């Protein structure tokens, strides 16, 4: 098998490829790329974010999931602490499409991404931890330029990354937003990464932890020393979803994304009739499948999220059949109700496979960024406590994991591993993963074509459609009653899906052009 990686930035992907060339395994590659993403994708991720890792060792083929997502803060909050409220901002994706985010010190949850990377490395890594982080420190010091979709992210969140003097110093040098192609230098973050390379627990029990907590105390955040000391990543069993001749392994509860993707794929595979790519009937089937999954997000969904029964509820034959019947009815011309789906955070994703067949996927996020950097550390705080789609567990006790739409996934058949996939894109990431997976597994598209193919997404009573879909097919959708929101071209709004596909002896990798992603397949 040829080694391959796909990531959200070319510099991130090259960091992983370099490790693979040195003989490191897929987990080593993901650790190096994860750290590099802090330097190369600072609008999306950082050591203080949260995420999930999926690992499939070649030796046994068993998939493991490590939950390193953020947790609710507030253990032993001092009575003297003045607590602030989150602050509202609107992020534009085009002239017609905006998304509301909430930022500020009060939006910060307990970080987990660094702890997760360190834990997965201790169990499965083969190269020294410090060697994997050092290139990221060097890159943060010299600066990494953003272009294309990655730069579009910065433009979209320009108000957030100008929120405080510390964050403005990074993203608004000389009083204007850093230009496309201009390196974003983060010397304080570089020093922090060097510290974490030597002592990864410093973020949870050392000087970095004390700096974060002190700043939270000064600015009205809820994060405490006790929160950081108590945080642990959690190994979980993956959610396994039969899909045709494949089994899809995805993220289990208390994450929400995996069960929603599992429900959509289960519904879709039983819808009768052919679904050629890009045709109106296919796009309508996708849309109705998204609506069907969205209608499952009732009070029952929320109650079961932390009780261990959500997957059985969502994938029960009667639940899948009821949703499928609604999809079939809609395809036959019956109207469907509008659906309001809240949003969650911006994200990045890394997929990697090494030469012996080990696979690793890492989805991580800093939210939409909180607009806060801890002075003197370069640490960008997350804004997970301000994201509406993560609210199910918000009023639960401190230490409770927040839910997430993140869903690193793998597809396996009798022939072995076929797909490593994950996406960024707020609440669009689950629809992006579903459509790209279908493109690969059902339509047999090459990785590049599967990722580049234009997507649709249901939002409220409208169907968002990327540029590149045949206008005649869109007109058919309108005649069927769809209210379309047309995008002129591929757009970062529809996610950033980065995949490695293994089929018929070929290994392919594709990064999503919507966010300037990159895929690399190594020779030999």
Short mmCIF file of C-alpha atoms in Angstrom, two decimals:
data_model
loop_
_atom_site.label_atom_id
_atom_site.label_comp_id
_atom_site.label_asym_id
_atom_site.label_seq_id
_atom_site.Cartn_x
_atom_site.Cartn_y
_atom_site.Cartn_z
CA UNK A 1 0.00 0.00 0.00
CA UNK A 2 1.22 3.50 -0.78
CA UNK A 3 1.21 6.00 2.08
CA UNK A 4 -1.02 9.05 1.69
CA UNK A 5 -2.39 12.04 3.56
CA UNK A 6 -5.03 14.68 2.98
CA UNK A 7 -5.33 17.83 5.09
CA UNK A 8 -6.75 21.33 5.17
CA UNK A 9 -3.58 23.13 4.05
CA UNK A 10 -0.64 22.18 1.84
CA UNK A 11 1.82 22.91 4.65
CA UNK A 12 -0.19 20.68 7.01
CA UNK A 13 -0.23 17.86 4.46
CA UNK A 14 3.51 18.19 3.78
CA UNK A 15 4.28 17.88 7.50
CA UNK A 16 2.48 14.52 7.55
CA UNK A 17 4.09 13.40 4.29
CA UNK A 18 7.55 14.20 5.65
CA UNK A 19 6.93 11.97 8.66
CA UNK A 20 5.68 9.14 6.46
CA UNK A 21 8.79 9.47 4.28
CA UNK A 22 10.95 9.16 7.41
CA UNK A 23 9.26 5.86 8.26
CA UNK A 24 6.76 7.18 10.75
CA UNK A 25 3.34 5.57 10.91
CA UNK A 26 -0.09 7.08 10.26
CA UNK A 27 -0.49 8.22 13.86
CA UNK A 28 2.91 9.95 13.81
CA UNK A 29 1.86 11.68 10.59
CA UNK A 30 -1.40 12.90 12.08
CA UNK A 31 0.32 14.20 15.22
CA UNK A 32 2.81 16.17 13.13
CA UNK A 33 0.07 17.46 10.84
CA UNK A 34 -2.19 18.29 13.78
CA UNK A 35 0.53 20.41 15.36
CA UNK A 36 1.37 22.00 12.01
CA UNK A 37 -2.25 22.99 11.51
CA UNK A 38 -1.89 25.29 14.54
CA UNK A 39 0.64 27.28 12.50
CA UNK A 40 -0.93 26.86 9.07
CA UNK A 41 -4.66 27.04 9.89
CA UNK A 42 -4.84 29.43 12.87
CA UNK A 43 -8.36 30.58 12.06
CA UNK A 44 -9.69 27.06 12.58
CA UNK A 45 -7.62 25.15 15.10
CA UNK A 46 -5.04 25.27 17.87
CA UNK A 47 -3.78 23.49 21.00
CA UNK A 48 -6.79 24.81 22.94
CA UNK A 49 -9.40 23.31 20.61
CA UNK A 50 -11.17 19.99 20.78
CA UNK A 51 -11.38 17.01 18.48
CA UNK A 52 -11.65 13.30 17.82
CA UNK A 53 -9.12 10.76 16.61
CA UNK A 54 -9.93 7.52 14.85
CA UNK A 55 -7.25 4.84 14.54
CA UNK A 56 -7.30 1.54 12.64
CA UNK A 57 -4.08 -0.45 13.19
CA UNK A 58 -3.27 -2.80 10.33
CA UNK A 59 -2.33 -5.58 12.74
CA UNK A 60 -5.89 -6.23 13.90
CA UNK A 61 -8.16 -4.02 11.77
CA UNK A 62 -10.13 -2.87 14.84
CA UNK A 63 -11.18 0.77 14.81
CA UNK A 64 -10.73 2.86 17.96
CA UNK A 65 -12.06 6.37 18.65
CA UNK A 66 -10.47 8.81 21.06
CA UNK A 67 -12.78 11.56 22.31
CA UNK A 68 -10.61 14.63 22.89
CA UNK A 69 -13.41 17.13 22.53
CA UNK A 70 -13.97 20.09 24.81
CA UNK A 71 -15.73 19.85 28.15
CA UNK A 72 -17.92 22.18 30.19
CA UNK A 73 -15.80 24.41 32.45
CA UNK A 74 -16.63 25.74 35.91
CA UNK A 75 -15.22 23.36 38.53
CA UNK A 76 -14.57 25.29 41.74
CA UNK A 77 -15.13 28.70 40.15
CA UNK A 78 -13.97 31.28 42.72
CA UNK A 79 -16.83 33.21 44.26
CA UNK A 80 -14.98 36.41 43.46
CA UNK A 81 -14.83 35.73 39.73
CA UNK A 82 -16.90 38.12 37.65
CA UNK A 83 -18.47 36.01 34.89
CA UNK A 84 -18.91 37.55 31.47
CA UNK A 85 -21.43 36.81 28.73
CA UNK A 86 -20.63 35.60 25.22
CA UNK A 87 -20.63 38.20 22.46
CA UNK A 88 -22.53 37.82 19.17
CA UNK A 89 -20.99 38.18 15.71
CA UNK A 90 -22.24 37.41 12.19
CA UNK A 91 -19.92 35.63 9.76
CA UNK A 92 -20.67 36.02 6.02
CA UNK A 93 -20.06 33.23 3.50
CA UNK A 94 -21.42 35.14 0.51
CA UNK A 95 -23.72 38.13 -0.02
CA UNK A 96 -26.80 36.14 1.04
CA UNK A 97 -25.53 33.60 3.56
CA UNK A 98 -24.40 34.40 7.10
CA UNK A 99 -23.93 32.38 10.27
CA UNK A 100 -24.13 33.60 13.86
CA UNK A 101 -21.30 32.82 16.29
CA UNK A 102 -20.66 33.73 19.91
CA UNK A 103 -17.18 34.69 21.08
CA UNK A 104 -15.21 36.18 23.96
CA UNK A 105 -13.63 34.79 27.11
CA UNK A 106 -16.93 33.34 28.35
CA UNK A 107 -17.17 31.13 25.25
CA UNK A 108 -14.09 29.05 26.17
CA UNK A 109 -14.58 25.37 27.07
CA UNK A 110 -11.98 23.03 28.57
CA UNK A 111 -9.52 22.22 25.73
CA UNK A 112 -8.85 18.64 24.68
CA UNK A 113 -7.06 18.55 21.29
CA UNK A 114 -3.50 18.54 22.64
CA UNK A 115 -4.29 15.94 25.28
CA UNK A 116 -5.84 13.73 22.61
CA UNK A 117 -2.85 13.96 20.28
CA UNK A 118 -0.51 13.10 23.13
CA UNK A 119 -2.65 10.16 24.27
CA UNK A 120 -2.94 8.63 20.80
CA UNK A 121 0.80 9.06 20.29
CA UNK A 122 1.59 7.30 23.58
CA UNK A 123 -0.49 4.32 22.49
CA UNK A 124 0.23 4.07 18.78
CA UNK A 125 3.05 6.45 17.83
CA UNK A 126 6.54 5.32 16.85
CA UNK A 127 8.59 8.52 16.49
CA UNK A 128 9.59 10.82 19.38
CA UNK A 129 6.84 13.28 20.34
CA UNK A 130 9.19 16.27 20.35
CA UNK A 131 10.41 15.49 16.81
CA UNK A 132 6.82 15.58 15.56
CA UNK A 133 6.07 19.00 17.09
CA UNK A 134 9.32 20.82 16.31
CA UNK A 135 8.51 21.55 12.63
CA UNK A 136 5.27 23.23 13.74
CA UNK A 137 7.18 25.49 16.13
CA UNK A 138 9.54 26.50 13.33
CA UNK A 139 6.65 27.17 10.95
CA UNK A 140 4.77 29.30 13.49
CA UNK A 141 7.91 31.40 14.03
CA UNK A 142 8.63 32.05 10.35
CA UNK A 143 4.95 32.33 9.40
CA UNK A 144 2.65 30.44 7.07
CA UNK A 145 0.69 32.16 4.32
CA UNK A 146 -2.99 31.58 3.63
CA UNK A 147 -4.51 31.56 0.18
CA UNK A 148 -7.64 30.41 -1.59
CA UNK A 149 -10.19 28.79 0.69
CA UNK A 150 -8.02 29.14 3.80
CA UNK A 151 -7.73 32.87 3.23
CA UNK A 152 -11.47 33.05 2.62
CA UNK A 153 -11.92 31.64 6.14
CA UNK A 154 -9.92 34.55 7.58
CA UNK A 155 -11.92 37.06 5.56
CA UNK A 156 -15.17 35.51 6.79
CA UNK A 157 -14.10 35.69 10.47
CA UNK A 158 -12.27 39.02 10.15
CA UNK A 159 -14.32 40.60 12.93
CA UNK A 160 -13.52 37.71 15.28
CA UNK A 161 -9.77 37.76 14.63
CA UNK A 162 -9.71 41.48 15.35
CA UNK A 163 -11.59 41.23 18.62
CA UNK A 164 -8.76 41.83 21.11
CA UNK A 165 -5.32 43.47 20.91
CA UNK A 166 -3.53 40.10 21.19
CA UNK A 167 -5.43 38.50 18.33
CA UNK A 168 -5.27 41.68 16.22
CA UNK A 169 -1.48 41.64 16.54
CA UNK A 170 -1.45 38.30 14.72
CA UNK A 171 -4.12 38.82 12.09
CA UNK A 172 -4.23 42.63 11.70
CA UNK A 173 -0.58 43.72 11.58
CA UNK A 174 -0.21 47.40 10.72
CA UNK A 175 -3.94 47.87 11.29
CA UNK A 176 -5.22 45.85 8.33
CA UNK A 177 -6.13 42.22 7.81
CA UNK A 178 -3.10 40.19 6.76
CA UNK A 179 -3.05 39.92 2.99
CA UNK A 180 -3.55 36.78 0.95
CA UNK A 181 -0.22 35.03 0.50
CA UNK A 182 1.40 36.99 3.34
CA UNK A 183 2.88 34.81 6.11
CA UNK A 184 1.01 34.88 9.43
CA UNK A 185 3.76 34.90 12.06
CA UNK A 186 3.08 33.61 15.57
CA UNK A 187 6.33 33.79 17.55
CA UNK A 188 4.62 33.39 20.94
CA UNK A 189 2.78 30.29 19.73
CA UNK A 190 6.10 28.97 18.39
CA UNK A 191 7.62 29.23 21.87
CA UNK A 192 4.55 27.53 23.34
CA UNK A 193 4.78 24.63 20.88
CA UNK A 194 8.45 24.19 21.81
CA UNK A 195 7.40 24.05 25.47
CA UNK A 196 4.67 21.49 24.66
CA UNK A 197 7.18 19.42 22.69
CA UNK A 198 9.14 18.98 25.90
CA UNK A 199 6.26 18.92 28.37
CA UNK A 200 2.81 18.30 26.84
CA UNK A 201 1.11 18.39 30.25
CA UNK A 202 2.12 22.05 30.69
CA UNK A 203 -1.18 23.06 29.11
CA UNK A 204 -3.04 21.25 31.88
CA UNK A 205 -0.84 21.60 34.96
CA UNK A 206 2.05 23.96 34.25
CA UNK A 207 2.83 27.57 33.41
CA UNK A 208 0.57 27.58 30.36
CA UNK A 209 -2.34 26.30 32.44
CA UNK A 210 -1.76 29.02 35.03
CA UNK A 211 -1.58 31.69 32.33
CA UNK A 212 -4.88 30.54 30.80
CA UNK A 213 -6.69 30.43 34.12
CA UNK A 214 -5.35 33.82 35.20
CA UNK A 215 -6.50 35.38 31.95
CA UNK A 216 -9.91 33.73 32.26
CA UNK A 217 -10.18 35.14 35.80
CA UNK A 218 -9.37 38.63 34.55
CA UNK A 219 -11.78 38.52 31.59
CA UNK A 220 -14.78 36.72 33.05
CA UNK A 221 -14.28 33.21 31.65
CA UNK A 222 -15.25 30.04 33.51
CA UNK A 223 -12.13 27.92 32.97
CA UNK A 224 -10.38 26.92 36.20
CA UNK A 225 -7.26 25.08 37.34
CA UNK A 226 -9.49 22.21 38.47
CA UNK A 227 -11.05 21.95 34.99
CA UNK A 228 -7.65 21.55 33.34
CA UNK A 229 -6.28 19.14 35.96
CA UNK A 230 -9.34 16.87 35.66
CA UNK A 231 -9.46 16.68 31.84
CA UNK A 232 -8.82 13.26 30.27
CA UNK A 233 -9.38 12.03 26.68
CA UNK A 234 -11.75 9.06 26.53
CA UNK A 235 -11.41 5.94 24.35
CA UNK A 236 -14.78 4.95 22.87
CA UNK A 237 -16.13 2.20 20.65
CA UNK A 238 -16.89 3.46 17.15
CA UNK A 239 -20.41 3.51 15.80
CA UNK A 240 -20.56 0.83 13.07
CA UNK A 241 -23.11 1.36 10.30
CA UNK A 242 -23.68 -1.25 7.55
CA UNK A 243 -23.77 0.41 4.13
CA UNK A 244 -24.06 -1.87 1.11
CA UNK A 245 -20.97 -4.08 1.06
CA UNK A 246 -19.23 -1.70 3.47
CA UNK A 247 -19.24 -0.96 7.16
CA UNK A 248 -18.87 2.70 8.04
CA UNK A 249 -17.05 3.33 11.33
CA UNK A 250 -17.84 6.79 12.65
CA UNK A 251 -17.93 8.90 15.79
CA UNK A 252 -20.28 7.61 18.55
CA UNK A 253 -22.33 9.62 21.08
CA UNK A 254 -22.07 11.90 22.95
CA UNK A 255 -20.96 13.31 19.60
CA UNK A 256 -24.00 13.97 17.39
CA UNK A 257 -22.45 13.99 13.92
CA UNK A 258 -21.76 10.29 13.57
CA UNK A 259 -25.29 9.12 14.42
CA UNK A 260 -26.79 11.69 12.04
CA UNK A 261 -24.51 10.57 9.22
CA UNK A 262 -25.30 6.93 10.07
CA UNK A 263 -29.01 7.66 9.93
CA UNK A 264 -28.71 9.48 6.60
CA UNK A 265 -26.69 6.72 4.95
CA UNK A 266 -29.02 4.03 6.31
CA UNK A 267 -32.03 5.88 4.93
CA UNK A 268 -30.44 6.68 1.59
CA UNK A 269 -29.31 3.16 0.73
CA UNK A 270 -32.89 1.87 0.82
CA UNK A 271 -34.47 4.57 -1.36
CA UNK A 272 -35.55 2.87 -4.60
CA UNK A 273 -34.39 3.98 -8.02
CA UNK A 274 -31.07 5.08 -9.44
CA UNK A 275 -29.30 8.24 -8.28
CA UNK A 276 -26.87 9.46 -10.96
CA UNK A 277 -24.53 12.20 -9.66
CA UNK A 278 -25.76 15.76 -10.16
CA UNK A 279 -29.28 14.86 -11.28
CA UNK A 280 -32.30 16.59 -9.75
CA UNK A 281 -33.74 13.39 -8.29
CA UNK A 282 -30.40 12.58 -6.64
CA UNK A 283 -30.09 16.05 -5.16
CA UNK A 284 -33.68 15.90 -3.91
CA UNK A 285 -32.94 12.52 -2.29
CA UNK A 286 -29.93 14.02 -0.53
CA UNK A 287 -31.98 16.99 0.65
CA UNK A 288 -34.84 14.87 1.95
CA UNK A 289 -32.42 12.54 3.70
CA UNK A 290 -30.89 15.55 5.46
CA UNK A 291 -34.37 16.75 6.43
CA UNK A 292 -35.31 13.32 7.72
CA UNK A 293 -32.22 13.21 9.95
CA UNK A 294 -32.91 16.74 11.12
CA UNK A 295 -36.45 15.81 12.16
CA UNK A 296 -34.94 13.14 14.42
CA UNK A 297 -33.31 15.88 16.50
CA UNK A 298 -36.17 16.13 18.96
CA UNK A 299 -36.24 16.18 22.74
CA UNK A 300 -35.75 12.42 22.62
CA UNK A 301 -32.50 12.90 20.70
CA UNK A 302 -31.23 15.28 23.37
CA UNK A 303 -32.30 13.05 26.27
CA UNK A 304 -30.63 9.97 24.79
CA UNK A 305 -27.43 11.75 23.78
CA UNK A 306 -25.72 11.09 27.11
CA UNK A 307 -27.58 7.92 28.08
CA UNK A 308 -26.02 5.42 25.69
CA UNK A 309 -29.18 4.71 23.70
CA UNK A 310 -29.05 7.34 20.95
CA UNK A 311 -27.41 5.11 18.35
CA UNK A 312 -29.99 2.36 18.85
CA UNK A 313 -32.75 4.98 18.56
CA UNK A 314 -31.37 6.57 15.38
CA UNK A 315 -30.47 3.32 13.61
CA UNK A 316 -33.46 1.25 14.71
CA UNK A 317 -35.13 -0.34 11.65
CA UNK A 318 -38.43 1.37 12.37
CA UNK A 319 -36.77 4.81 12.67
CA UNK A 320 -34.82 4.32 9.44
CA UNK A 321 -37.91 3.04 7.63
CA UNK A 322 -40.03 5.98 8.81
CA UNK A 323 -37.45 8.44 7.54
CA UNK A 324 -37.06 6.52 4.29
CA UNK A 325 -40.83 6.58 3.75
CA UNK A 326 -40.77 10.37 4.17
CA UNK A 327 -37.98 10.63 1.61
CA UNK A 328 -39.83 8.42 -0.88
CA UNK A 329 -43.02 10.44 -0.37
CA UNK A 330 -41.17 13.68 -1.03
CA UNK A 331 -39.62 12.23 -4.18
CA UNK A 332 -43.15 11.39 -5.28
CA UNK A 333 -44.14 15.04 -4.96
CA UNK A 334 -45.52 15.40 -1.45
CA UNK A 335 -44.44 18.61 0.36
CA UNK A 336 -41.97 18.48 3.24
CA UNK A 337 -41.89 20.85 6.23
CA UNK A 338 -39.18 23.46 6.67
CA UNK A 339 -36.38 22.48 8.98
CA UNK A 340 -34.29 24.70 11.22
CA UNK A 341 -30.91 23.24 12.09
CA UNK A 342 -28.59 25.12 14.46
CA UNK A 343 -24.93 25.56 13.65
CA UNK A 344 -21.71 24.47 15.26
CA UNK A 345 -18.09 25.39 14.84
CA UNK A 346 -15.51 25.72 12.06
CA UNK A 347 -13.12 22.78 11.86
CA UNK A 348 -10.19 21.11 10.11
CA UNK A 349 -9.56 17.45 9.27
CA UNK A 350 -6.58 15.17 8.52
CA UNK A 351 -6.72 11.68 6.96
CA UNK A 352 -3.62 9.47 6.76
CA UNK A 353 -2.67 5.93 5.73
CA UNK A 354 0.86 4.52 5.96
CA UNK A 355 2.61 1.86 3.85
CA UNK A 356 1.65 -1.07 6.06
CA UNK A 357 -2.02 -0.09 6.15
CA UNK A 358 -2.36 1.72 9.49
CA UNK A 359 -4.96 4.48 9.20
CA UNK A 360 -5.66 7.54 11.31
CA UNK A 361 -8.19 10.36 11.05
CA UNK A 362 -8.22 13.54 13.15
CA UNK A 363 -10.96 16.14 13.15
CA UNK A 364 -10.29 19.17 15.34
CA UNK A 365 -11.66 22.63 15.89
CA UNK A 366 -11.09 25.83 17.75
CA UNK A 367 -14.67 26.75 16.97
CA UNK A 368 -14.96 29.89 14.92
CA UNK A 369 -12.18 31.21 17.20
CA UNK A 370 -13.12 33.08 20.38
CA UNK A 371 -11.30 36.25 19.37
CA UNK A 372 -9.09 35.74 22.43
CA UNK A 373 -5.38 34.90 22.68
CA UNK A 374 -3.85 34.40 26.12
CA UNK A 375 -1.21 37.15 26.40
CA UNK A 376 2.37 35.95 26.14
CA UNK A 377 1.47 32.41 25.00
CA UNK A 378 0.02 32.65 21.51
CA UNK A 379 -2.76 30.30 22.65
CA UNK A 380 -5.99 30.91 20.73
CA UNK A 381 -8.91 30.01 22.98
CA UNK A 382 -11.86 28.05 21.60
CA UNK A 383 -15.44 29.36 21.60
CA UNK A 384 -17.25 26.03 22.04
CA UNK A 385 -19.43 27.29 24.90
CA UNK A 386 -20.85 29.83 22.47
CA UNK A 387 -21.87 27.42 19.70
CA UNK A 388 -25.59 26.74 19.42
CA UNK A 389 -25.28 23.21 18.04
CA UNK A 390 -23.26 22.13 21.06
CA UNK A 391 -25.86 23.26 23.57
CA UNK A 392 -27.33 19.86 24.49
CA UNK A 393 -24.91 19.34 27.35
CA UNK A 394 -24.26 22.95 28.24
CA UNK A 395 -26.32 22.93 31.42
CA UNK A 396 -24.86 19.66 32.66
CA UNK A 397 -22.16 19.51 35.36
CA UNK A 398 -18.63 20.82 34.74
CA UNK A 399 -16.46 18.19 33.11
CA UNK A 400 -19.28 16.89 30.87
CA UNK A 401 -18.24 16.52 27.24
CA UNK A 402 -19.94 18.90 24.87
CA UNK A 403 -21.53 17.20 21.89
CA UNK A 404 -20.13 17.81 18.41
CA UNK A 405 -20.86 17.39 14.73
CA UNK A 406 -17.28 16.24 14.11
CA UNK A 407 -17.25 12.78 12.57
CA UNK A 408 -13.91 11.28 11.50
CA UNK A 409 -14.95 8.10 9.69
CA UNK A 410 -13.64 5.08 7.82
CA UNK A 411 -15.25 2.67 5.36
CA UNK A 412 -14.17 -0.97 5.39
CA UNK A 413 -15.22 -3.88 3.19
CA UNK A 414 -14.23 -7.55 3.05
CA UNK A 415 -11.24 -6.37 1.05
CA UNK A 416 -10.06 -4.11 3.86
CA UNK A 417 -9.87 -0.36 4.35
CA UNK A 418 -11.36 1.67 1.50
CA UNK A 419 -11.92 5.21 2.77
CA UNK A 420 -10.64 7.55 5.48
CA UNK A 421 -12.78 10.67 5.59
CA UNK A 422 -13.71 13.67 7.67
CA UNK A 423 -14.65 17.27 7.15
CA UNK A 424 -14.79 20.78 8.43
CA UNK A 425 -17.78 22.97 7.75
CA UNK A 426 -19.88 23.63 10.82
CA UNK A 427 -23.27 21.92 10.49
CA UNK A 428 -22.50 21.32 6.80
CA UNK A 429 -19.79 18.79 7.61
CA UNK A 430 -22.23 15.90 8.05
CA UNK A 431 -23.89 16.56 4.69
CA UNK A 432 -20.45 16.94 3.10
CA UNK A 433 -19.22 13.62 4.52
CA UNK A 434 -22.38 11.84 3.37
CA UNK A 435 -22.15 13.16 -0.19
CA UNK A 436 -18.42 12.56 -0.64
CA UNK A 437 -18.70 9.06 0.83
CA UNK A 438 -21.54 8.25 -1.58
CA UNK A 439 -19.48 9.64 -4.46
CA UNK A 440 -16.64 7.24 -3.62
CA UNK A 441 -18.49 4.15 -2.41
CA UNK A 442 -21.56 4.19 -4.68
CA UNK A 443 -20.52 6.15 -7.76
CA UNK A 444 -16.92 4.94 -7.87
CA UNK A 445 -15.54 8.44 -8.34
CA UNK A 446 -11.80 8.98 -7.99
CA UNK A 447 -10.90 10.79 -4.78
CA UNK A 448 -10.27 14.14 -6.49
CA UNK A 449 -13.57 14.07 -8.37
CA UNK A 450 -15.52 12.91 -5.32
CA UNK A 451 -14.29 15.84 -3.23
CA UNK A 452 -14.59 18.45 -5.99
CA UNK A 453 -18.13 17.47 -6.97
CA UNK A 454 -20.63 20.27 -6.10
CA UNK A 455 -22.75 19.71 -3.00
CA UNK A 456 -26.12 20.65 -1.60
CA UNK A 457 -27.17 21.38 1.96
CA UNK A 458 -30.54 21.95 3.62
CA UNK A 459 -30.77 25.04 5.80
CA UNK A 460 -34.22 25.98 7.11
CA UNK A 461 -36.70 26.08 4.25
CA UNK A 462 -34.07 26.46 1.54
CA UNK A 463 -31.71 24.18 -0.35
CA UNK A 464 -28.21 25.62 -0.70
CA UNK A 465 -26.63 24.59 -4.00
CA UNK A 466 -23.01 25.00 -5.02
CA UNK A 467 -21.96 26.36 -8.38
CA UNK A 468 -21.30 23.71 -10.98
CA UNK A 469 -24.66 21.93 -10.78
CA UNK A 470 -26.43 21.87 -14.15
CA UNK A 471 -28.92 24.74 -14.30
CA UNK A 472 -31.49 22.51 -15.95
CA UNK A 473 -31.40 20.19 -12.93
CA UNK A 474 -31.79 23.16 -10.58
CA UNK A 475 -34.83 24.30 -12.52
CA UNK A 476 -36.37 20.86 -12.07
CA UNK A 477 -35.80 21.16 -8.30
CA UNK A 478 -37.56 24.52 -8.33
CA UNK A 479 -40.52 23.06 -10.19
CA UNK A 480 -40.69 20.43 -7.45
CA UNK A 481 -41.05 23.20 -4.87
CA UNK A 482 -37.49 23.60 -3.60
CA UNK A 483 -36.47 27.13 -2.61
CA UNK A 484 -32.92 27.29 -3.91
CA UNK A 485 -30.03 29.41 -2.74
CA UNK A 486 -27.54 29.37 -5.60
CA UNK A 487 -23.82 29.80 -4.96
CA UNK A 488 -21.74 30.96 -7.92
CA UNK A 489 -18.94 28.43 -7.39
CA UNK A 490 -17.56 25.96 -4.87
CA UNK A 491 -17.66 27.67 -1.46
CA UNK A 492 -16.04 27.10 1.94
CA UNK A 493 -19.59 27.16 3.38
CA UNK A 494 -20.01 23.57 2.14
CA UNK A 495 -17.15 22.23 4.24
CA UNK A 496 -13.62 21.01 3.78
CA UNK A 497 -13.64 17.23 3.23
CA UNK A 498 -10.20 15.60 3.09
CA UNK A 499 -9.99 11.94 2.15
CA UNK A 500 -7.71 9.01 1.46
CA UNK A 501 -9.28 6.28 -0.69
CA UNK A 502 -7.87 2.78 -1.22
CA UNK A 503 -9.41 0.78 -4.08
CA UNK A 504 -8.27 -1.90 -6.51
CA UNK A 505 -4.67 -1.58 -5.37
CA UNK A 506 -4.67 2.20 -5.82
CA UNK A 507 -4.21 4.75 -3.06
CA UNK A 508 -5.59 8.24 -3.71
CA UNK A 509 -5.72 11.40 -1.60
CA UNK A 510 -7.66 14.62 -2.05
CA UNK A 511 -7.84 17.80 -0.02
CA UNK A 512 -10.86 20.03 -0.39
CA UNK A 513 -10.29 23.04 -2.69
CA UNK A 514 -13.06 24.91 -0.84
CA UNK A 515 -10.57 25.48 2.00
CA UNK A 516 -7.34 25.12 0.06
CA UNK A 517 -6.82 21.55 1.23
CA UNK A 518 -4.19 19.25 -0.23
CA UNK A 519 -3.70 15.54 -0.76
CA UNK A 520 -0.34 13.78 -1.14
CA UNK A 521 0.36 10.18 -2.18
CA UNK A 522 3.93 9.04 -1.58
CA UNK A 523 5.88 7.04 -4.14
CA UNK A 524 6.59 3.37 -3.49
#
